[in-house]
GROMACS .gro file of C-alpha atoms in nm:
model
  462
    1MET     CA    1   2.498   4.759  -0.386
    2LYS     CA    2   2.806   4.760  -0.603
    3ALA     CA    3   2.758   4.753  -0.979
    4PRO     CA    4   2.904   4.444  -1.145
    5PRO     CA    5   3.234   4.459  -1.335
    6TYR     CA    6   3.221   4.416  -1.713
    7ARG     CA    7   3.507   4.244  -1.892
    8TYR     CA    8   3.605   4.282  -2.254
    9LEU     CA    9   3.912   4.097  -2.375
   10SER     CA   10   4.198   4.190  -2.139
   11THR     CA   11   4.054   4.524  -2.032
   12THR     CA   12   3.814   4.563  -1.739
   13TRP     CA   13   3.538   4.821  -1.783
   14ARG     CA   14   3.317   4.937  -1.499
   15SER     CA   15   3.007   5.145  -1.470
   16GLN     CA   16   3.075   5.478  -1.304
   17SER     CA   17   2.917   5.372  -0.973
   18ALA     CA   18   3.155   5.080  -0.941
   19ASN     CA   19   3.476   5.280  -0.974
   20LYS     CA   20   3.680   5.295  -0.654
   21SER     CA   21   3.971   5.512  -0.550
   22ALA     CA   22   4.201   5.208  -0.561
   23ALA     CA   23   4.106   5.077  -0.901
   24GLY     CA   24   4.375   4.811  -0.932
   25PRO     CA   25   4.638   4.730  -1.192
   26LEU     CA   26   4.413   4.691  -1.495
   27GLY     CA   27   4.320   4.987  -1.710
   28LEU     CA   28   3.978   5.073  -1.575
   29ALA     CA   29   3.736   5.297  -1.759
   30SER     CA   30   3.367   5.363  -1.784
   31PRO     CA   31   3.194   5.286  -2.113
   32SER     CA   32   3.040   5.633  -2.089
   33SER     CA   33   3.386   5.784  -2.134
   34THR     CA   34   3.449   5.601  -2.460
   35SER     CA   35   3.460   5.812  -2.776
   36CYS     CA   36   3.512   5.740  -3.146
   37PRO     CA   37   3.703   6.020  -3.318
   38ASP     CA   38   3.651   6.085  -3.690
   39ARG     CA   39   3.982   5.967  -3.831
   40GLY     CA   40   4.033   5.912  -4.200
   41LEU     CA   41   3.670   5.825  -4.279
   42PRO     CA   42   3.588   5.715  -4.634
   43SER     CA   43   3.461   6.012  -4.837
   44GLN     CA   44   3.107   5.869  -4.858
   45LEU     CA   45   3.091   5.856  -4.475
   46SER     CA   46   3.267   6.183  -4.399
   47GLY     CA   47   3.095   6.473  -4.229
   48SER     CA   48   2.857   6.478  -3.935
   49VAL     CA   49   2.621   6.209  -4.070
   50GLY     CA   50   2.905   5.971  -4.150
   51SER     CA   51   3.066   6.033  -3.812
   52ALA     CA   52   2.739   5.960  -3.636
   53MET     CA   53   2.699   5.635  -3.830
   54ILE     CA   54   3.049   5.524  -3.741
   55ARG     CA   55   2.993   5.612  -3.378
   56ASP     CA   56   2.672   5.408  -3.373
   57ILE     CA   57   2.851   5.111  -3.529
   58PHE     CA   58   3.131   5.140  -3.276
   59LEU     CA   59   2.895   5.161  -2.981
   60ILE     CA   60   2.696   4.857  -3.098
   61ALA     CA   61   3.016   4.659  -3.153
   62SER     CA   62   3.147   4.757  -2.813
   63VAL     CA   63   2.827   4.656  -2.635
   64LEU     CA   64   2.792   4.315  -2.802
   65PRO     CA   65   3.090   4.160  -2.622
   66PHE     CA   66   2.936   4.269  -2.291
   67VAL     CA   67   2.608   4.101  -2.384
   68ALA     CA   68   2.781   3.781  -2.492
   69ILE     CA   69   3.034   3.761  -2.211
   70GLY     CA   70   2.880   3.971  -1.937
   71THR     CA   71   2.996   3.888  -1.586
   72ASP     CA   72   3.046   3.517  -1.650
   73SER     CA   73   3.385   3.565  -1.812
   74ALA     CA   74   3.673   3.374  -1.658
   75ASN     CA   75   3.915   3.654  -1.740
   76GLY     CA   76   3.932   3.754  -1.372
   77ILE     CA   77   4.013   3.425  -1.195
   78SER     CA   78   4.155   3.123  -1.374
   79PRO     CA   79   4.443   2.878  -1.324
   80SER     CA   80   4.675   3.125  -1.497
   81LEU     CA   81   4.624   3.378  -1.215
   82PHE     CA   82   4.833   3.167  -0.974
   83ASP     CA   83   5.176   3.004  -1.004
   84HIS     CA   84   5.246   2.710  -0.772
   85HIS     CA   85   5.575   2.692  -0.580
   86TYR     CA   86   5.686   2.459  -0.302
   87ILE     CA   87   5.775   2.607   0.034
   88THR     CA   88   5.916   2.268   0.129
   89GLN     CA   89   5.905   1.923  -0.030
   90ASP     CA   90   6.034   1.725   0.266
   91LEU     CA   91   6.067   1.752   0.643
   92PRO     CA   92   6.269   1.570   0.910
   93GLY     CA   93   6.125   1.248   1.047
   94ASN     CA   94   5.866   1.011   0.907
   95VAL     CA   95   5.539   1.143   1.047
   96ASP     CA   96   5.249   1.089   0.807
   97TRP     CA   97   4.986   1.300   0.982
   98GLY     CA   98   4.953   1.581   1.233
   99TYR     CA   99   5.095   1.893   1.066
  100GLY     CA  100   4.930   2.176   1.259
  101GLY     CA  101   4.960   2.523   1.408
  102PRO     CA  102   4.975   2.727   1.086
  103ALA     CA  103   5.083   3.090   1.116
  104SER     CA  104   5.194   3.346   0.862
  105ALA     CA  105   5.359   3.678   0.941
  106ASP     CA  106   5.681   3.870   0.882
  107PHE     CA  107   5.874   3.692   1.156
  108ASP     CA  108   6.214   3.838   1.061
  109ARG     CA  109   6.083   4.188   0.974
  110ASP     CA  110   6.232   4.189   0.623
  111GLY     CA  111   5.909   4.308   0.458
  112HIS     CA  112   5.786   3.965   0.341
  113ASN     CA  113   5.540   3.728   0.503
  114ASP     CA  114   5.686   3.396   0.615
  115PHE     CA  115   5.509   3.070   0.704
  116ALA     CA  116   5.520   2.844   1.010
  117PHE     CA  117   5.368   2.514   1.120
  118GLY     CA  118   5.451   2.221   1.350
  119ILE     CA  119   5.469   1.844   1.332
  120ARG     CA  120   5.304   1.604   1.574
  121GLY     CA  121   5.571   1.464   1.808
  122GLY     CA  122   5.834   1.688   1.650
  123ASN     CA  123   5.920   2.051   1.609
  124PHE     CA  124   5.766   2.374   1.496
  125HIS     CA  125   5.938   2.523   1.192
  126TRP     CA  126   5.915   2.861   1.027
  127PHE     CA  127   6.005   2.910   0.664
  128GLU     CA  128   6.177   3.233   0.572
  129TYR     CA  129   6.064   3.375   0.240
  130ARG     CA  130   6.370   3.464   0.032
  131SER     CA  131   6.217   3.431  -0.313
  132LYS     CA  132   5.925   3.243  -0.462
  133ASP     CA  133   6.129   2.923  -0.498
  134ASN     CA  134   6.362   2.976  -0.202
  135TRP     CA  135   6.223   2.932   0.148
  136LYS     CA  136   6.473   2.861   0.427
  137ARG     CA  137   6.360   2.642   0.716
  138HIS     CA  138   6.434   2.752   1.074
  139GLU     CA  139   6.341   2.594   1.406
  140VAL     CA  140   6.075   2.754   1.627
  141GLY     CA  141   6.071   2.498   1.908
  142PRO     CA  142   5.913   2.167   2.013
  143MET     CA  143   5.546   2.089   1.957
  144ARG     CA  144   5.478   1.952   2.304
  145VAL     CA  145   5.109   1.868   2.255
  146ARG     CA  146   4.957   1.752   1.929
  147THR     CA  147   4.760   2.048   1.803
  148LEU     CA  148   4.593   2.169   1.487
  149GLY     CA  149   4.501   2.534   1.547
  150GLY     CA  150   4.758   2.810   1.547
  151GLY     CA  151   4.804   3.181   1.498
  152SER     CA  152   5.041   3.476   1.516
  153LEU     CA  153   5.041   3.785   1.737
  154ASP     CA  154   5.291   4.013   1.906
  155VAL     CA  155   5.206   3.862   2.245
  156ASP     CA  156   5.459   4.055   2.455
  157LYS     CA  157   5.433   4.377   2.249
  158ASP     CA  158   5.802   4.400   2.173
  159GLY     CA  159   5.750   4.467   1.803
  160TRP     CA  160   5.821   4.109   1.689
  161THR     CA  161   5.547   3.865   1.589
  162ASP     CA  162   5.514   3.553   1.802
  163ILE     CA  163   5.334   3.220   1.744
  164LEU     CA  164   5.055   3.052   1.944
  165ALA     CA  165   4.943   2.689   1.929
  166GLY     CA  166   4.758   2.471   2.176
  167GLY     CA  167   4.827   2.593   2.529
  168TYR     CA  168   5.166   2.735   2.433
  169TRP     CA  169   5.308   3.050   2.283
  170TYR     CA  170   5.645   3.084   2.117
  171ARG     CA  171   5.826   3.412   2.175
  172ASN     CA  172   6.017   3.556   1.880
  173PRO     CA  173   6.381   3.596   1.992
  174GLN     CA  174   6.418   3.910   1.774
  175ASN     CA  175   6.683   3.733   1.566
  176PRO     CA  176   6.478   3.431   1.456
  177ARG     CA  177   6.713   3.339   1.172
  178GLU     CA  178   6.981   3.265   1.432
  179GLU     CA  179   6.793   3.141   1.740
  180PRO     CA  180   6.485   2.930   1.811
  181PHE     CA  181   6.181   3.087   1.975
  182GLU     CA  182   6.133   3.079   2.353
  183VAL     CA  183   5.848   2.847   2.460
  184TYR     CA  184   5.598   2.944   2.731
  185ARG     CA  185   5.288   2.761   2.849
  186TYR     CA  186   4.976   2.971   2.907
  187ASP     CA  187   4.734   2.690   3.010
  188ASP     CA  188   4.875   2.380   3.175
  189SER     CA  189   4.534   2.210   3.180
  190ILE     CA  190   4.527   2.162   2.801
  191ASN     CA  191   4.652   1.815   2.715
  192SER     CA  192   4.465   1.736   2.393
  193GLU     CA  193   4.418   1.889   2.053
  194ILE     CA  194   4.308   2.249   2.014
  195HIS     CA  195   4.143   2.257   1.673
  196ASP     CA  196   4.057   2.627   1.637
  197LEU     CA  197   4.261   2.926   1.756
  198VAL     CA  198   4.166   3.284   1.667
  199ILE     CA  199   4.289   3.621   1.787
  200ALA     CA  200   4.007   3.867   1.870
  201ASP     CA  201   3.898   4.129   2.125
  202MET     CA  202   3.634   3.948   2.326
  203ASP     CA  203   3.566   4.195   2.608
  204GLY     CA  204   3.581   4.521   2.414
  205ASP     CA  205   3.882   4.663   2.596
  206GLY     CA  206   4.078   4.724   2.275
  207GLN     CA  207   4.328   4.445   2.352
  208LYS     CA  208   4.362   4.121   2.160
  209ASP     CA  209   4.258   3.800   2.332
  210VAL     CA  210   4.316   3.434   2.240
  211VAL     CA  211   4.011   3.220   2.160
  212VAL     CA  212   4.038   2.840   2.138
  213LEU     CA  213   3.819   2.535   2.078
  214GLY     CA  214   3.893   2.169   2.141
  215ASP     CA  215   3.627   1.900   2.145
  216GLU     CA  216   3.796   1.730   2.440
  217GLU     CA  217   3.860   2.058   2.622
  218GLY     CA  218   3.584   2.313   2.557
  219ALA     CA  219   3.573   2.663   2.408
  220PHE     CA  220   3.750   2.938   2.600
  221TRP     CA  221   3.905   3.280   2.563
  222TYR     CA  222   4.212   3.409   2.743
  223GLN     CA  223   4.321   3.755   2.849
  224ILE     CA  224   4.691   3.807   2.782
  225PRO     CA  225   4.866   3.930   3.099
  226SER     CA  226   5.087   4.237   3.106
  227ASP     CA  227   5.393   4.016   3.152
  228PRO     CA  228   5.332   3.696   2.955
  229LYS     CA  229   5.699   3.587   2.952
  230GLN     CA  230   5.658   3.316   3.212
  231ASN     CA  231   5.498   2.976   3.246
  232ALA     CA  232   5.176   3.079   3.413
  233ASN     CA  233   4.809   3.019   3.344
  234TRP     CA  234   4.640   3.314   3.175
  235GLU     CA  235   4.296   3.423   3.294
  236ARG     CA  236   4.053   3.190   3.118
  237HIS     CA  237   3.684   3.248   3.046
  238THR     CA  238   3.450   2.970   2.937
  239ILE     CA  239   3.244   3.034   2.624
  240THR     CA  240   3.069   2.696   2.609
  241MET     CA  241   3.129   2.334   2.703
  242ALA     CA  242   2.867   2.216   2.452
  243VAL     CA  243   3.146   2.154   2.198
  244LEU     CA  244   3.264   1.848   2.393
  245ASP     CA  245   3.238   1.507   2.230
  246SER     CA  246   3.014   1.400   2.517
  247GLN     CA  247   2.771   1.687   2.450
  248ASP     CA  248   2.700   1.842   2.106
  249ASP     CA  249   3.026   1.712   1.954
  250ILE     CA  250   3.146   2.028   1.776
  251HIS     CA  251   3.488   1.961   1.628
  252SER     CA  252   3.549   2.309   1.487
  253GLY     CA  253   3.371   2.622   1.375
  254PHE     CA  254   3.510   2.974   1.420
  255PHE     CA  255   3.846   2.952   1.242
  256PRO     CA  256   3.970   3.152   1.056
  257LYS     CA  257   3.745   3.458   1.097
  258GLY     CA  258   3.422   3.342   1.252
  259ILE     CA  259   3.441   3.590   1.539
  260GLY     CA  260   3.283   3.931   1.486
  261ASP     CA  261   2.975   4.146   1.540
  262LEU     CA  262   2.667   3.970   1.402
  263ASP     CA  263   2.386   4.154   1.582
  264GLY     CA  264   2.512   4.510   1.549
  265ASP     CA  265   2.576   4.574   1.919
  266GLY     CA  266   2.949   4.631   1.875
  267ASP     CA  267   3.090   4.322   2.043
  268ALA     CA  268   3.239   3.995   1.917
  269ASP     CA  269   2.998   3.708   1.856
  270ILE     CA  270   3.104   3.356   1.759
  271VAL     CA  271   3.006   3.126   1.469
  272LEU     CA  272   2.984   2.750   1.511
  273PRO     CA  273   2.819   2.491   1.287
  274ASP     CA  274   2.438   2.499   1.331
  275ARG     CA  275   2.453   2.792   1.577
  276TRP     CA  276   2.601   3.125   1.664
  277LEU     CA  277   2.674   3.256   2.012
  278ALA     CA  278   2.569   3.611   2.097
  279ASN     CA  279   2.809   3.795   2.325
  280GLN     CA  280   2.587   3.943   2.595
  281GLY     CA  281   2.829   4.058   2.862
  282ASN     CA  282   3.182   4.147   2.755
  283GLY     CA  283   3.263   3.786   2.677
  284LEU     CA  284   3.123   3.652   3.005
  285ASP     CA  285   2.765   3.568   2.904
  286TRP     CA  286   2.667   3.388   2.583
  287VAL     CA  287   2.327   3.315   2.425
  288LYS     CA  288   2.289   3.038   2.168
  289ARG     CA  289   2.108   3.125   1.841
  290ASP     CA  290   2.022   2.879   1.565
  291LEU     CA  291   2.210   2.893   1.235
  292PRO     CA  292   2.088   2.709   0.922
  293PHE     CA  293   2.424   2.558   0.824
  294GLY     CA  294   2.620   2.270   0.971
  295ASN     CA  295   2.676   1.903   0.895
  296LYS     CA  296   2.812   1.623   1.107
  297GLY     CA  297   3.101   1.414   0.979
  298PRO     CA  298   3.322   1.143   1.130
  299TRP     CA  299   3.453   1.385   1.394
  300GLY     CA  300   3.127   1.561   1.467
  301LEU     CA  301   2.996   1.899   1.355
  302SER     CA  302   3.278   2.079   1.179
  303ALA     CA  303   3.308   2.394   0.968
  304ARG     CA  304   3.523   2.693   0.876
  305SER     CA  305   3.362   3.037   0.889
  306TRP     CA  306   3.421   3.402   0.797
  307ILE     CA  307   3.214   3.700   0.911
  308VAL     CA  308   3.192   3.973   0.646
  309ASP     CA  309   2.940   4.212   0.491
  310LEU     CA  310   2.933   4.025   0.162
  311ASP     CA  311   2.637   4.203   0.002
  312ASP     CA  312   2.743   4.554   0.109
  313ASP     CA  313   2.419   4.632   0.295
  314SER     CA  314   2.583   4.742   0.622
  315ASP     CA  315   2.521   4.425   0.822
  316ASN     CA  316   2.751   4.128   0.859
  317ASP     CA  317   2.685   3.803   0.674
  318ILE     CA  318   2.861   3.469   0.722
  319VAL     CA  319   3.054   3.256   0.474
  320MET     CA  320   3.085   2.890   0.577
  321VAL     CA  321   3.222   2.563   0.444
  322ASP     CA  322   3.190   2.214   0.588
  323SER     CA  323   3.514   2.049   0.696
  324ASP     CA  324   3.649   1.716   0.820
  325GLN     CA  325   3.404   1.519   0.604
  326THR     CA  326   3.349   1.428   0.241
  327GLY     CA  327   3.079   1.586   0.029
  328CYS     CA  328   3.146   1.928   0.181
  329GLN     CA  329   2.925   2.219   0.091
  330ALA     CA  330   2.994   2.592   0.082
  331ALA     CA  331   2.749   2.876   0.131
  332TRP     CA  332   2.707   3.235   0.230
  333LEU     CA  333   2.443   3.317   0.488
  334GLU     CA  334   2.269   3.646   0.422
  335SER     CA  335   2.170   3.844   0.730
  336ASP     CA  336   1.832   4.015   0.738
  337GLY     CA  337   1.976   4.282   0.968
  338GLY     CA  338   1.729   4.199   1.243
  339SER     CA  339   1.783   4.196   1.617
  340PRO     CA  340   1.869   3.918   1.645
  341PRO     CA  341   1.945   3.853   1.278
  342HIS     CA  342   1.812   3.559   1.080
  343TYR     CA  343   1.989   3.411   0.780
  344ASP     CA  344   1.903   3.296   0.429
  345VAL     CA  345   2.139   3.028   0.297
  346HIS     CA  346   2.285   3.072  -0.052
  347ARG     CA  347   2.470   2.759  -0.161
  348LEU     CA  348   2.779   2.824  -0.370
  349PRO     CA  349   2.767   2.661  -0.715
  350LYS     CA  350   2.931   2.331  -0.804
  351LYS     CA  351   3.076   2.325  -1.154
  352ALA     CA  352   3.384   2.102  -1.134
  353LYS     CA  353   3.304   1.735  -1.188
  354GLY     CA  354   3.320   1.480  -0.909
  355GLY     CA  355   3.215   1.482  -0.545
  356ARG     CA  356   3.371   1.718  -0.298
  357GLY     CA  357   3.626   1.625  -0.036
  358SER     CA  358   3.696   1.803   0.293
  359PHE     CA  359   3.705   2.183   0.282
  360HIS     CA  360   3.945   2.257   0.570
  361SER     CA  361   4.037   2.609   0.456
  362LEU     CA  362   3.848   2.931   0.396
  363ALA     CA  363   3.932   3.287   0.296
  364VAL     CA  364   3.718   3.573   0.170
  365ALA     CA  365   3.918   3.830  -0.025
  366ASP     CA  366   3.944   4.019  -0.354
  367PHE     CA  367   4.186   3.793  -0.539
  368ASP     CA  368   4.144   3.952  -0.883
  369ASP     CA  369   4.137   4.313  -0.759
  370ASP     CA  370   3.805   4.392  -0.924
  371GLY     CA  371   3.654   4.555  -0.617
  372ASP     CA  372   3.441   4.268  -0.487
  373LEU     CA  373   3.499   3.970  -0.260
  374ASP     CA  374   3.574   3.616  -0.375
  375ILE     CA  375   3.575   3.296  -0.169
  376PHE     CA  376   3.864   3.047  -0.151
  377THR     CA  377   3.894   2.692  -0.023
  378VAL     CA  378   4.103   2.382  -0.096
  379GLU     CA  379   4.023   2.015  -0.052
  380GLN     CA  380   4.214   1.835   0.217
  381GLU     CA  381   4.490   1.589   0.134
  382ASP     CA  382   4.377   1.290   0.338
  383ASP     CA  383   4.327   0.926   0.233
  384SER     CA  384   3.996   0.903   0.418
  385LEU     CA  385   3.854   1.238   0.299
  386LEU     CA  386   3.957   1.268  -0.064
  387PRO     CA  387   3.702   1.395  -0.318
  388LYS     CA  388   3.523   1.112  -0.495
  389ALA     CA  389   3.707   1.003  -0.813
  390LYS     CA  390   3.919   1.318  -0.813
  391SER     CA  391   4.242   1.452  -0.666
  392PRO     CA  392   4.221   1.756  -0.435
  393ARG     CA  393   4.132   2.088  -0.597
  394TRP     CA  394   4.205   2.447  -0.504
  395LEU     CA  395   3.889   2.647  -0.563
  396ILE     CA  396   3.786   3.010  -0.579
  397TRP     CA  397   3.426   3.118  -0.616
  398GLU     CA  398   3.464   3.437  -0.813
  399GLN     CA  399   3.201   3.701  -0.743
  400VAL     CA  400   3.066   3.795  -1.084
  401SER     CA  401   2.770   4.008  -0.979
  402GLY     CA  402   2.701   4.233  -0.684
  403ASP     CA  403   2.325   4.287  -0.711
  404PRO     CA  404   2.225   4.015  -0.659
  405VAL     CA  405   2.545   3.856  -0.528
  406ARG     CA  406   2.639   3.575  -0.765
  407PHE     CA  407   2.943   3.348  -0.788
  408LYS     CA  408   3.114   3.119  -1.038
  409GLU     CA  409   3.329   2.828  -0.925
  410ARG     CA  410   3.686   2.830  -1.061
  411VAL     CA  411   3.945   2.553  -1.016
  412ILE     CA  412   4.279   2.732  -0.980
  413LEU     CA  413   4.501   2.426  -0.917
  414GLN     CA  414   4.465   2.050  -0.951
  415THR     CA  415   4.801   1.872  -0.941
  416ARG     CA  416   4.737   1.595  -0.683
  417LEU     CA  417   4.825   1.833  -0.400
  418GLY     CA  418   4.583   1.916  -0.121
  419GLY     CA  419   4.588   2.184   0.145
  420HIS     CA  420   4.487   2.234   0.506
  421ASP     CA  421   4.414   2.557   0.695
  422ALA     CA  422   4.558   2.764   0.410
  423LEU     CA  423   4.623   3.130   0.481
  424VAL     CA  424   4.595   3.430   0.250
  425ARG     CA  425   4.869   3.692   0.267
  426ASP     CA  426   5.057   3.927   0.037
  427VAL     CA  427   5.368   3.711   0.068
  428ASP     CA  428   5.593   3.887  -0.181
  429ALA     CA  429   5.481   4.243  -0.098
  430ASP     CA  430   5.366   4.318  -0.452
  431GLY     CA  431   5.016   4.436  -0.363
  432ASP     CA  432   4.807   4.126  -0.446
  433LEU     CA  433   4.694   3.833  -0.234
  434ASP     CA  434   4.880   3.501  -0.235
  435ILE     CA  435   4.805   3.170  -0.062
  436VAL     CA  436   5.022   2.956   0.166
  437SER     CA  437   4.927   2.612   0.291
  438LYS     CA  438   5.049   2.286   0.444
  439ILE     CA  439   4.897   1.939   0.483
  440TRP     CA  440   4.745   1.747   0.774
  441ASN     CA  441   4.780   1.392   0.639
  442ARG     CA  442   5.049   1.286   0.397
  443TRP     CA  443   4.880   1.119   0.098
  444PRO     CA  444   5.105   0.846  -0.052
  445LYS     CA  445   4.975   0.924  -0.402
  446ASN     CA  446   5.021   1.300  -0.389
  447GLY     CA  447   5.197   1.501  -0.658
  448ASN     CA  448   5.510   1.531  -0.444
  449GLN     CA  449   5.593   1.157  -0.467
  450GLY     CA  450   5.404   1.088  -0.146
  451ARG     CA  451   5.618   1.320   0.067
  452GLU     CA  452   5.501   1.600   0.294
  453HIS     CA  453   5.488   1.944   0.142
  454ALA     CA  454   5.393   2.305   0.203
  455ASP     CA  455   5.281   2.523  -0.086
  456TYR     CA  456   5.284   2.882  -0.205
  457LEU     CA  457   5.040   2.996  -0.470
  458GLU     CA  458   5.178   3.319  -0.608
  459ASN     CA  459   4.917   3.561  -0.738
  460THR     CA  460   5.053   3.688  -1.070
  461LEU     CA  461   4.818   3.987  -1.093
  462ARG     CA  462   5.114   4.213  -1.025
   0.00000   0.00000   0.00000
């Protein structure tokens, strides 16, 4: 287990066992290395006895702030850690819902991460990062089927990052500032919304596959062919049809990182609300296991998930949040390391007043660069799913103790702006983690005068 960080004023102190090779931007030191030189002591306290007394006084004074503040200090994560900037404050057309297919990558290879998403019945756009307040909109191509899930990958392995959404992929033209992307269809049987899309190696061959879920389609994974630059159906493998509305009604579950090895056998398993699916045969055979987290909302069982070894005990745990419903909860599910594993649910604390809205985003990352993992979400901007008596909030549960794992809830932004499928990237290439997001529904009372918007939360750590 990692030792917890100790904070005193603006300086972060760590016990020796917690020091890492990449310590971060703050001046890190161990209390054991602190000394109190004998400098200009009063005559009555000079000499070895006086020096010892002064040292004792210093050590007591230096320990007291740790006792009083300990690991509950908000010095690490607070609203001042992030600056809000708009990526866009308006878009063509008058669509009030259906902004999907989020993807973030360095599409123009200039060293900065850009942001892309599409509009129901309209076009995909990508926004070129030029500076924190200057994002230039470019066209990707038409959004031919309403879709929510999206992702980025160099599909054709030409060194340029492409975009996937629904049953389509959008090929980067290698000069995306000047030309739109080329559109190819990889599954002509998909005609309704794909809610989750994740890139993962499902058959253990070292190549990335495309994994999708739609509650009117099913859950599938696709092998990318050697020549994907054509309109042709990729080889499709069924994971489960239980997600269908007519069966178990699972609206979403494994986005953004709910695919990974849960049982320690080296292959990619899948998280869904109230269950996980054990990969038993290179992605061709799946066994359902119960999971003690999952709630049904207006659109069925729905969640966001992230597989990670949160407690540093060499087995993977799961972080989950409810989505597409009000009163959402967040938790981390601690694995017992068994075969198969079982999970203890640890609910994340609720400090901010008011009921919770829809948590339609999730990221697990070290936002304050203190060597442990924090958990991010943001409430959805949606008339029907707003938090009770509150405007949407952007939240980070800061990890304040590693043994046992303990979190504190921090509100990092509350300006009548919500988010949807936010992504965490180092946008400005300064070495810390930023957040980009868009909306799904346009809320007439939002902080952007009721217009659509996409947002960039700049981490000011560096």
